[in-house]
mmCIF file with all atom_site columns, N, CA and C in Angstrom:
data_model
loop_
_atom_site.group_PDB
_atom_site.id
_atom_site.type_symbol
_atom_site.label_atom_id
_atom_site.label_alt_id
_atom_site.label_comp_id
_atom_site.label_asym_id
_atom_site.label_entity_id
_atom_site.label_seq_id
_atom_site.pdbx_PDB_ins_code
_atom_site.Cartn_x
_atom_site.Cartn_y
_atom_site.Cartn_z
_atom_site.occupancy
_atom_site.B_iso_or_equiv
_atom_site.pdbx_formal_charge
_atom_site.auth_seq_id
_atom_site.auth_comp_id
_atom_site.auth_asym_id
_atom_site.auth_atom_id
_atom_site.pdbx_PDB_model_num
ATOM 1   N N  . ASN A 1 1  ? 2.742  5.930   -22.175 1.00 0.00 ? 1  ASN A N  1
ATOM 2   C CA . ASN A 1 1  ? 1.922  6.716   -21.266 1.00 0.00 ? 1  ASN A CA 1
ATOM 3   C C  . ASN A 1 1  ? 2.712  6.956   -19.970 1.00 0.00 ? 1  ASN A C  1
ATOM 4   N N  . PRO A 1 2  ? 2.982  8.197   -19.628 1.00 0.00 ? 2  PRO A N  1
ATOM 5   C CA . PRO A 1 2  ? 3.786  8.496   -18.428 1.00 0.00 ? 2  PRO A CA 1
ATOM 6   C C  . PRO A 1 2  ? 3.125  8.048   -17.130 1.00 0.00 ? 2  PRO A C  1
ATOM 7   N N  . GLN A 1 3  ? 1.813  8.079   -17.084 1.00 0.00 ? 3  GLN A N  1
ATOM 8   C CA . GLN A 1 3  ? 1.112  7.672   -15.862 1.00 0.00 ? 3  GLN A CA 1
ATOM 9   C C  . GLN A 1 3  ? 1.284  6.173   -15.608 1.00 0.00 ? 3  GLN A C  1
ATOM 10  N N  . GLU A 1 4  ? 1.212  5.373   -16.669 1.00 0.00 ? 4  GLU A N  1
ATOM 11  C CA . GLU A 1 4  ? 1.417  3.930   -16.526 1.00 0.00 ? 4  GLU A CA 1
ATOM 12  C C  . GLU A 1 4  ? 2.853  3.631   -16.103 1.00 0.00 ? 4  GLU A C  1
ATOM 13  N N  . ALA A 1 5  ? 3.800  4.356   -16.658 1.00 0.00 ? 5  ALA A N  1
ATOM 14  C CA . ALA A 1 5  ? 5.204  4.165   -16.289 1.00 0.00 ? 5  ALA A CA 1
ATOM 15  C C  . ALA A 1 5  ? 5.421  4.488   -14.819 1.00 0.00 ? 5  ALA A C  1
ATOM 16  N N  . LEU A 1 6  ? 4.748  5.510   -14.332 1.00 0.00 ? 6  LEU A N  1
ATOM 17  C CA . LEU A 1 6  ? 4.859  5.876   -12.923 1.00 0.00 ? 6  LEU A CA 1
ATOM 18  C C  . LEU A 1 6  ? 4.292  4.782   -12.019 1.00 0.00 ? 6  LEU A C  1
ATOM 19  N N  . VAL A 1 7  ? 3.177  4.192   -12.424 1.00 0.00 ? 7  VAL A N  1
ATOM 20  C CA . VAL A 1 7  ? 2.575  3.102   -11.650 1.00 0.00 ? 7  VAL A CA 1
ATOM 21  C C  . VAL A 1 7  ? 3.511  1.897   -11.625 1.00 0.00 ? 7  VAL A C  1
ATOM 22  N N  . VAL A 1 8  ? 4.110  1.580   -12.764 1.00 0.00 ? 8  VAL A N  1
ATOM 23  C CA . VAL A 1 8  ? 5.044  0.450   -12.831 1.00 0.00 ? 8  VAL A CA 1
ATOM 24  C C  . VAL A 1 8  ? 6.258  0.710   -11.946 1.00 0.00 ? 8  VAL A C  1
ATOM 25  N N  . MET A 1 9  ? 6.792  1.908   -11.991 1.00 0.00 ? 9  MET A N  1
ATOM 26  C CA . MET A 1 9  ? 7.949  2.244   -11.158 1.00 0.00 ? 9  MET A CA 1
ATOM 27  C C  . MET A 1 9  ? 7.600  2.181   -9.675  1.00 0.00 ? 9  MET A C  1
ATOM 28  N N  . ALA A 1 10 ? 6.416  2.649   -9.309  1.00 0.00 ? 10 ALA A N  1
ATOM 29  C CA . ALA A 1 10 ? 5.988  2.587   -7.908  1.00 0.00 ? 10 ALA A CA 1
ATOM 30  C C  . ALA A 1 10 ? 5.853  1.139   -7.453  1.00 0.00 ? 10 ALA A C  1
ATOM 31  N N  . ALA A 1 11 ? 5.301  0.292   -8.312  1.00 0.00 ? 11 ALA A N  1
ATOM 32  C CA . ALA A 1 11 ? 5.176  -1.126  -7.975  1.00 0.00 ? 11 ALA A CA 1
ATOM 33  C C  . ALA A 1 11 ? 6.553  -1.763  -7.823  1.00 0.00 ? 11 ALA A C  1
ATOM 34  N N  . LEU A 1 12 ? 7.476  -1.412  -8.695  1.00 0.00 ? 12 LEU A N  1
ATOM 35  C CA . LEU A 1 12 ? 8.835  -1.941  -8.623  1.00 0.00 ? 12 LEU A CA 1
ATOM 36  C C  . LEU A 1 12 ? 9.517  -1.532  -7.326  1.00 0.00 ? 12 LEU A C  1
ATOM 37  N N  . VAL A 1 13 ? 9.383  -0.284  -6.944  1.00 0.00 ? 13 VAL A N  1
ATOM 38  C CA . VAL A 1 13 ? 9.968  0.198   -5.690  1.00 0.00 ? 13 VAL A CA 1
ATOM 39  C C  . VAL A 1 13 ? 9.334  -0.515  -4.500  1.00 0.00 ? 13 VAL A C  1
ATOM 40  N N  . ALA A 1 14 ? 8.017  -0.721  -4.540  1.00 0.00 ? 14 ALA A N  1
ATOM 41  C CA . ALA A 1 14 ? 7.337  -1.422  -3.448  1.00 0.00 ? 14 ALA A CA 1
ATOM 42  C C  . ALA A 1 14 ? 7.856  -2.847  -3.308  1.00 0.00 ? 14 ALA A C  1
ATOM 43  N N  . VAL A 1 15 ? 8.026  -3.540  -4.421  1.00 0.00 ? 15 VAL A N  1
ATOM 44  C CA . VAL A 1 15 ? 8.546  -4.912  -4.382  1.00 0.00 ? 15 VAL A CA 1
ATOM 45  C C  . VAL A 1 15 ? 9.976  -4.926  -3.853  1.00 0.00 ? 15 VAL A C  1
ATOM 46  N N  . MET A 1 16 ? 10.773 -3.965  -4.262  1.00 0.00 ? 16 MET A N  1
ATOM 47  C CA . MET A 1 16 ? 12.152 -3.890  -3.776  1.00 0.00 ? 16 MET A CA 1
ATOM 48  C C  . MET A 1 16 ? 12.201 -3.648  -2.268  1.00 0.00 ? 16 MET A C  1
ATOM 49  N N  . LEU A 1 17 ? 11.328 -2.794  -1.755  1.00 0.00 ? 17 LEU A N  1
ATOM 50  C CA . LEU A 1 17 ? 11.293 -2.528  -0.313  1.00 0.00 ? 17 LEU A CA 1
ATOM 51  C C  . LEU A 1 17 ? 10.823 -3.752  0.469   1.00 0.00 ? 17 LEU A C  1
ATOM 52  N N  . ILE A 1 18 ? 9.836  -4.457  -0.053  1.00 0.00 ? 18 ILE A N  1
ATOM 53  C CA . ILE A 1 18 ? 9.364  -5.679  0.609   1.00 0.00 ? 18 ILE A CA 1
ATOM 54  C C  . ILE A 1 18 ? 10.473 -6.724  0.621   1.00 0.00 ? 18 ILE A C  1
ATOM 55  N N  . THR A 1 19 ? 11.194 -6.854  -0.494  1.00 0.00 ? 19 THR A N  1
ATOM 56  C CA . THR A 1 19 ? 12.302 -7.804  -0.566  1.00 0.00 ? 19 THR A CA 1
ATOM 57  C C  . THR A 1 19 ? 13.400 -7.439  0.427   1.00 0.00 ? 19 THR A C  1
ATOM 58  N N  . LEU A 1 20 ? 13.722 -6.162  0.524   1.00 0.00 ? 20 LEU A N  1
ATOM 59  C CA . LEU A 1 20 ? 14.725 -5.705  1.488   1.00 0.00 ? 20 LEU A CA 1
ATOM 60  C C  . LEU A 1 20 ? 14.302 -6.045  2.912   1.00 0.00 ? 20 LEU A C  1
ATOM 61  N N  . ALA A 1 21 ? 13.041 -5.803  3.241   1.00 0.00 ? 21 ALA A N  1
ATOM 62  C CA . ALA A 1 21 ? 12.546 -6.118  4.585   1.00 0.00 ? 21 ALA A CA 1
ATOM 63  C C  . ALA A 1 21 ? 12.650 -7.614  4.862   1.00 0.00 ? 21 ALA A C  1
ATOM 64  N N  . CYS A 1 22 ? 12.295 -8.438  3.884   1.00 0.00 ? 22 CYS A N  1
ATOM 65  C CA . CYS A 1 22 ? 12.386 -9.892  4.063   1.00 0.00 ? 22 CYS A CA 1
ATOM 66  C C  . CYS A 1 22 ? 13.827 -10.332 4.293   1.00 0.00 ? 22 CYS A C  1
ATOM 67  N N  . LEU A 1 23 ? 14.743 -9.770  3.525   1.00 0.00 ? 23 LEU A N  1
ATOM 68  C CA . LEU A 1 23 ? 16.147 -10.147 3.679   1.00 0.00 ? 23 LEU A CA 1
ATOM 69  C C  . LEU A 1 23 ? 16.707 -9.702  5.026   1.00 0.00 ? 23 LEU A C  1
ATOM 70  N N  . LEU A 1 24 ? 16.325 -8.519  5.475   1.00 0.00 ? 24 LEU A N  1
ATOM 71  C CA . LEU A 1 24 ? 16.822 -8.025  6.759   1.00 0.00 ? 24 LEU A CA 1
ATOM 72  C C  . LEU A 1 24 ? 16.229 -8.794  7.939   1.00 0.00 ? 24 LEU A C  1
ATOM 73  N N  . LEU A 1 25 ? 15.007 -9.276  7.796   1.00 0.00 ? 25 LEU A N  1
ATOM 74  C CA . LEU A 1 25 ? 14.346 -9.990  8.890   1.00 0.00 ? 25 LEU A CA 1
ATOM 75  C C  . LEU A 1 25 ? 14.572 -11.499 8.848   1.00 0.00 ? 25 LEU A C  1
ATOM 76  N N  . ALA A 1 26 ? 15.244 -11.997 7.822   1.00 0.00 ? 26 ALA A N  1
ATOM 77  C CA . ALA A 1 26 ? 15.390 -13.441 7.650   1.00 0.00 ? 26 ALA A CA 1
ATOM 78  C C  . ALA A 1 26 ? 16.153 -14.087 8.808   1.00 0.00 ? 26 ALA A C  1
ATOM 79  N N  . GLU A 1 27 ? 17.294 -13.543 9.164   1.00 0.00 ? 27 GLU A N  1
ATOM 80  C CA . GLU A 1 27 ? 18.105 -14.165 10.218  1.00 0.00 ? 27 GLU A CA 1
ATOM 81  C C  . GLU A 1 27 ? 17.402 -14.159 11.576  1.00 0.00 ? 27 GLU A C  1
ATOM 82  N N  . PRO A 1 28 ? 16.853 -13.029 12.030  1.00 0.00 ? 28 PRO A N  1
ATOM 83  C CA . PRO A 1 28 ? 16.137 -13.067 13.313  1.00 0.00 ? 28 PRO A CA 1
ATOM 84  C C  . PRO A 1 28 ? 14.930 -14.009 13.291  1.00 0.00 ? 28 PRO A C  1
ATOM 85  N N  . LEU A 1 29 ? 14.255 -14.061 12.170  1.00 0.00 ? 29 LEU A N  1
ATOM 86  C CA . LEU A 1 29 ? 13.090 -14.938 12.060  1.00 0.00 ? 29 LEU A CA 1
ATOM 87  C C  . LEU A 1 29 ? 13.504 -16.405 12.119  1.00 0.00 ? 29 LEU A C  1
ATOM 88  N N  . MET A 1 30 ? 14.614 -16.753 11.482  1.00 0.00 ? 30 MET A N  1
ATOM 89  C CA . MET A 1 30 ? 15.089 -18.137 11.510  1.00 0.00 ? 30 MET A CA 1
ATOM 90  C C  . MET A 1 30 ? 15.532 -18.527 12.922  1.00 0.00 ? 30 MET A C  1
ATOM 91  N N  . ARG A 1 31 ? 16.134 -17.603 13.656  1.00 0.00 ? 31 ARG A N  1
ATOM 92  C CA . ARG A 1 31 ? 16.505 -17.895 15.042  1.00 0.00 ? 31 ARG A CA 1
ATOM 93  C C  . ARG A 1 31 ? 15.262 -18.123 15.887  1.00 0.00 ? 31 ARG A C  1
ATOM 94  N N  . LEU A 1 32 ? 14.226 -17.348 15.629  1.00 0.00 ? 32 LEU A N  1
ATOM 95  C CA . LEU A 1 32 ? 12.979 -17.459 16.378  1.00 0.00 ? 32 LEU A CA 1
ATOM 96  C C  . LEU A 1 32 ? 12.268 -18.778 16.082  1.00 0.00 ? 32 LEU A C  1
ATOM 97  N N  . MET A 1 33 ? 12.285 -19.211 14.825  1.00 0.00 ? 33 MET A N  1
ATOM 98  C CA . MET A 1 33 ? 11.556 -20.421 14.425  1.00 0.00 ? 33 MET A CA 1
ATOM 99  C C  . MET A 1 33 ? 12.227 -21.692 14.929  1.00 0.00 ? 33 MET A C  1
ATOM 100 N N  . GLY A 1 34 ? 13.524 -21.734 14.912  1.00 0.00 ? 34 GLY A N  1
ATOM 101 C CA . GLY A 1 34 ? 14.228 -22.925 15.356  1.00 0.00 ? 34 GLY A CA 1
ATOM 102 C C  . GLY A 1 34 ? 14.585 -23.844 14.198  1.00 0.00 ? 34 GLY A C  1
ATOM 103 N N  . ALA A 1 35 ? 15.479 -24.780 14.478  1.00 0.00 ? 35 ALA A N  1
ATOM 104 C CA . ALA A 1 35 ? 16.029 -25.650 13.437  1.00 0.00 ? 35 ALA A CA 1
ATOM 105 C C  . ALA A 1 35 ? 15.001 -26.644 12.913  1.00 0.00 ? 35 ALA A C  1
ATOM 106 N N  . LYS A 1 36 ? 14.166 -27.196 13.802  1.00 0.00 ? 36 LYS A N  1
ATOM 107 C CA . LYS A 1 36 ? 13.190 -28.195 13.354  1.00 0.00 ? 36 LYS A CA 1
ATOM 108 C C  . LYS A 1 36 ? 12.165 -27.579 12.410  1.00 0.00 ? 36 LYS A C  1
ATOM 109 N N  . PHE A 1 37 ? 11.666 -26.408 12.764  1.00 0.00 ? 37 PHE A N  1
ATOM 110 C CA . PHE A 1 37 ? 10.688 -25.744 11.904  1.00 0.00 ? 37 PHE A CA 1
ATOM 111 C C  . PHE A 1 37 ? 11.319 -25.340 10.579  1.00 0.00 ? 37 PHE A C  1
ATOM 112 N N  . GLU A 1 38 ? 12.572 -24.907 10.639  1.00 0.00 ? 38 GLU A N  1
ATOM 113 C CA . GLU A 1 38 ? 13.288 -24.537 9.413   1.00 0.00 ? 38 GLU A CA 1
ATOM 114 C C  . GLU A 1 38 ? 13.407 -25.742 8.484   1.00 0.00 ? 38 GLU A C  1
ATOM 115 N N  . GLY A 1 39 ? 13.756 -26.890 9.046   1.00 0.00 ? 39 GLY A N  1
ATOM 116 C CA . GLY A 1 39 ? 13.864 -28.109 8.242   1.00 0.00 ? 39 GLY A CA 1
ATOM 117 C C  . GLY A 1 39 ? 12.533 -28.513 7.633   1.00 0.00 ? 39 GLY A C  1
ATOM 118 N N  . ALA A 1 40 ? 11.473 -28.430 8.435   1.00 0.00 ? 40 ALA A N  1
ATOM 119 C CA . ALA A 1 40 ? 10.148 -28.787 7.931   1.00 0.00 ? 40 ALA A CA 1
ATOM 120 C C  . ALA A 1 40 ? 9.712  -27.831 6.822   1.00 0.00 ? 40 ALA A C  1
ATOM 121 N N  . LEU A 1 41 ? 9.960  -26.553 7.014   1.00 0.00 ? 41 LEU A N  1
ATOM 122 C CA . LEU A 1 41 ? 9.590  -25.560 6.004   1.00 0.00 ? 41 LEU A CA 1
ATOM 123 C C  . LEU A 1 41 ? 10.382 -25.775 4.718   1.00 0.00 ? 41 LEU A C  1
ATOM 124 N N  . THR A 1 42 ? 11.654 -26.099 4.854   1.00 0.00 ? 42 THR A N  1
ATOM 125 C CA . THR A 1 42 ? 12.488 -26.364 3.686   1.00 0.00 ? 42 THR A CA 1
ATOM 126 C C  . THR A 1 42 ? 11.959 -27.553 2.902   1.00 0.00 ? 42 THR A C  1
ATOM 127 N N  . ARG A 1 43 ? 11.579 -28.609 3.608   1.00 0.00 ? 43 ARG A N  1
ATOM 128 C CA . ARG A 1 43 ? 11.046 -29.796 2.930   1.00 0.00 ? 43 ARG A CA 1
ATOM 129 C C  . ARG A 1 43 ? 9.715  -29.498 2.251   1.00 0.00 ? 43 ARG A C  1
ATOM 130 N N  . LEU A 1 44 ? 8.857  -28.754 2.935   1.00 0.00 ? 44 LEU A N  1
ATOM 131 C CA . LEU A 1 44 ? 7.560  -28.407 2.363   1.00 0.00 ? 44 LEU A CA 1
ATOM 132 C C  . LEU A 1 44 ? 7.729  -27.571 1.094   1.00 0.00 ? 44 LEU A C  1
ATOM 133 N N  . LEU A 1 45 ? 8.597  -26.581 1.146   1.00 0.00 ? 45 LEU A N  1
ATOM 134 C CA . LEU A 1 45 ? 8.830  -25.756 -0.037  1.00 0.00 ? 45 LEU A CA 1
ATOM 135 C C  . LEU A 1 45 ? 9.494  -26.557 -1.156  1.00 0.00 ? 45 LEU A C  1
ATOM 136 N N  . GLY A 1 46 ? 10.300 -27.547 -0.805  1.00 0.00 ? 46 GLY A N  1
ATOM 137 C CA . GLY A 1 46 ? 10.886 -28.431 -1.813  1.00 0.00 ? 46 GLY A CA 1
ATOM 138 C C  . GLY A 1 46 ? 9.826  -29.236 -2.534  1.00 0.00 ? 46 GLY A C  1
ATOM 139 N N  . VAL A 1 47 ? 8.829  -29.716 -1.792  1.00 0.00 ? 47 VAL A N  1
ATOM 140 C CA . VAL A 1 47 ? 7.727  -30.462 -2.406  1.00 0.00 ? 47 VAL A CA 1
ATOM 141 C C  . VAL A 1 47 ? 6.926  -29.552 -3.335  1.00 0.00 ? 47 VAL A C  1
ATOM 142 N N  . VAL A 1 48 ? 6.665  -28.330 -2.890  1.00 0.00 ? 48 VAL A N  1
ATOM 143 C CA . VAL A 1 48 ? 5.931  -27.371 -3.730  1.00 0.00 ? 48 VAL A CA 1
ATOM 144 C C  . VAL A 1 48 ? 6.716  -27.087 -5.011  1.00 0.00 ? 48 VAL A C  1
ATOM 145 N N  . LEU A 1 49 ? 8.022  -26.890 -4.894  1.00 0.00 ? 49 LEU A N  1
ATOM 146 C CA . LEU A 1 49 ? 8.858  -26.628 -6.060  1.00 0.00 ? 49 LEU A CA 1
ATOM 147 C C  . LEU A 1 49 ? 8.857  -27.815 -7.018  1.00 0.00 ? 49 LEU A C  1
ATOM 148 N N  . ALA A 1 50 ? 8.939  -29.030 -6.485  1.00 0.00 ? 50 ALA A N  1
ATOM 149 C CA . ALA A 1 50 ? 8.911  -30.221 -7.333  1.00 0.00 ? 50 ALA A CA 1
ATOM 150 C C  . ALA A 1 50 ? 7.572  -30.350 -8.052  1.00 0.00 ? 50 ALA A C  1
ATOM 151 N N  . ALA A 1 51 ? 6.474  -30.038 -7.364  1.00 0.00 ? 51 ALA A N  1
ATOM 152 C CA . ALA A 1 51 ? 5.154  -30.101 -7.993  1.00 0.00 ? 51 ALA A CA 1
ATOM 153 C C  . ALA A 1 51 ? 5.040  -29.080 -9.123  1.00 0.00 ? 51 ALA A C  1
ATOM 154 N N  . LEU A 1 52 ? 5.547  -27.877 -8.896  1.00 0.00 ? 52 LEU A N  1
ATOM 155 C CA . LEU A 1 52 ? 5.528  -26.861 -9.956  1.00 0.00 ? 52 LEU A CA 1
ATOM 156 C C  . LEU A 1 52 ? 6.363  -27.303 -11.156 1.00 0.00 ? 52 LEU A C  1
ATOM 157 N N  . ALA A 1 53 ? 7.530  -27.857 -10.892 1.00 0.00 ? 53 ALA A N  1
ATOM 158 C CA . ALA A 1 53 ? 8.394  -28.311 -11.980 1.00 0.00 ? 53 ALA A CA 1
ATOM 159 C C  . ALA A 1 53 ? 7.717  -29.412 -12.785 1.00 0.00 ? 53 ALA A C  1
ATOM 160 N N  . ALA A 1 54 ? 7.087  -30.356 -12.100 1.00 0.00 ? 54 ALA A N  1
ATOM 161 C CA . ALA A 1 54 ? 6.386  -31.435 -12.794 1.00 0.00 ? 54 ALA A CA 1
ATOM 162 C C  . ALA A 1 54 ? 5.246  -30.880 -13.642 1.00 0.00 ? 54 ALA A C  1
ATOM 163 N N  . GLN A 1 55 ? 4.521  -29.907 -13.111 1.00 0.00 ? 55 GLN A N  1
ATOM 164 C CA . GLN A 1 55 ? 3.414  -29.312 -13.864 1.00 0.00 ? 55 GLN A CA 1
ATOM 165 C C  . GLN A 1 55 ? 3.927  -28.579 -15.099 1.00 0.00 ? 55 GLN A C  1
ATOM 166 N N  . PHE A 1 56 ? 5.060  -27.897 -14.972 1.00 0.00 ? 56 PHE A N  1
ATOM 167 C CA . PHE A 1 56 ? 5.640  -27.214 -16.133 1.00 0.00 ? 56 PHE A CA 1
ATOM 168 C C  . PHE A 1 56 ? 6.033  -28.219 -17.213 1.00 0.00 ? 56 PHE A C  1
ATOM 169 N N  . VAL A 1 57 ? 6.591  -29.352 -16.805 1.00 0.00 ? 57 VAL A N  1
ATOM 170 C CA . VAL A 1 57 ? 6.966  -30.387 -17.771 1.00 0.00 ? 57 VAL A CA 1
ATOM 171 C C  . VAL A 1 57 ? 5.723  -30.923 -18.467 1.00 0.00 ? 57 VAL A C  1
ATOM 172 N N  . VAL A 1 58 ? 4.686  -31.232 -17.705 1.00 0.00 ? 58 VAL A N  1
ATOM 173 C CA . VAL A 1 58 ? 3.443  -31.750 -18.288 1.00 0.00 ? 58 VAL A CA 1
ATOM 174 C C  . VAL A 1 58 ? 2.842  -30.728 -19.251 1.00 0.00 ? 58 VAL A C  1
ATOM 175 N N  . ASP A 1 59 ? 2.792  -29.472 -18.846 1.00 0.00 ? 59 ASP A N  1
ATOM 176 C CA . ASP A 1 59 ? 2.249  -28.422 -19.718 1.00 0.00 ? 59 ASP A CA 1
ATOM 177 C C  . ASP A 1 59 ? 3.079  -28.279 -20.993 1.00 0.00 ? 59 ASP A C  1
ATOM 178 N N  . GLY A 1 60 ? 4.388  -28.371 -20.874 1.00 0.00 ? 60 GLY A N  1
ATOM 179 C CA . GLY A 1 60 ? 5.256  -28.277 -22.045 1.00 0.00 ? 60 GLY A CA 1
ATOM 180 C C  . GLY A 1 60 ? 5.048  -29.422 -23.011 1.00 0.00 ? 60 GLY A C  1
ATOM 181 N N  . ILE A 1 61 ? 4.899  -30.628 -22.481 1.00 0.00 ? 61 ILE A N  1
ATOM 182 C CA . ILE A 1 61 ? 4.647  -31.791 -23.335 1.00 0.00 ? 61 ILE A CA 1
ATOM 183 C C  . ILE A 1 61 ? 3.297  -31.653 -24.029 1.00 0.00 ? 61 ILE A C  1
ATOM 184 N N  . LYS A 1 62 ? 2.285  -31.229 -23.281 1.00 0.00 ? 62 LYS A N  1
ATOM 185 C CA . LYS A 1 62 ? 0.962  -31.035 -23.886 1.00 0.00 ? 62 LYS A CA 1
ATOM 186 C C  . LYS A 1 62 ? 1.018  -30.016 -25.017 1.00 0.00 ? 62 LYS A C  1
ATOM 187 N N  . GLN A 1 63 ? 1.725  -28.924 -24.794 1.00 0.00 ? 63 GLN A N  1
ATOM 188 C CA . GLN A 1 63 ? 1.809  -27.879 -25.811 1.00 0.00 ? 63 GLN A CA 1
ATOM 189 C C  . GLN A 1 63 ? 2.640  -28.330 -27.013 1.00 0.00 ? 63 GLN A C  1
ATOM 190 N N  . SER A 1 64 ? 3.697  -29.080 -26.767 1.00 0.00 ? 64 SER A N  1
ATOM 191 C CA . SER A 1 64 ? 4.561  -29.528 -27.855 1.00 0.00 ? 64 SER A CA 1
ATOM 192 C C  . SER A 1 64 ? 3.857  -30.497 -28.789 1.00 0.00 ? 64 SER A C  1
ATOM 193 N N  . PHE A 1 65 ? 3.036  -31.360 -28.223 1.00 0.00 ? 65 PHE A N  1
ATOM 194 C CA . PHE A 1 65 ? 2.366  -32.376 -29.027 1.00 0.00 ? 65 PHE A CA 1
ATOM 195 C C  . PHE A 1 65 ? 0.890  -32.071 -29.258 1.00 0.00 ? 65 PHE A C  1
ATOM 196 N N  . ALA A 1 66 ? 0.462  -30.866 -28.926 1.00 0.00 ? 66 ALA A N  1
ATOM 197 C CA . ALA A 1 66 ? -0.931 -30.419 -29.119 1.00 0.00 ? 66 ALA A CA 1
ATOM 198 C C  . ALA A 1 66 ? -1.923 -31.404 -28.512 1.00 0.00 ? 66 ALA A C  1
ATOM 199 N N  . ILE A 1 67 ? -1.659 -31.780 -27.269 1.00 0.00 ? 67 ILE A N  1
ATOM 200 C CA . ILE A 1 67 ? -2.540 -32.694 -26.537 1.00 0.00 ? 67 ILE A CA 1
ATOM 201 C C  . ILE A 1 67 ? -3.444 -31.854 -25.650 1.00 0.00 ? 67 ILE A C  1
ATOM 202 N N  . GLY A 1 68 ? -4.725 -32.178 -25.651 1.00 0.00 ? 68 GLY A N  1
ATOM 203 C CA . GLY A 1 68 ? -5.680 -31.516 -24.762 1.00 0.00 ? 68 GLY A CA 1
ATOM 204 C C  . GLY A 1 68 ? -5.802 -30.085 -25.063 1.00 0.00 ? 68 GLY A C  1
#
């Protein structure tokens, strides 16, 4: 369906533009936030990433052994 393809392409372009804006604003934003906030944010995102990884492992084990 050409209309669906157009919607997908528009969404892709929108995501690319948002990503470009984030990359261009990253350095000024990090200077504004400061080193302490950057460190705290890095640690917080590390905890979130570890929690997601642990959940993926648990879900994989459940699916592999048909538990729950």
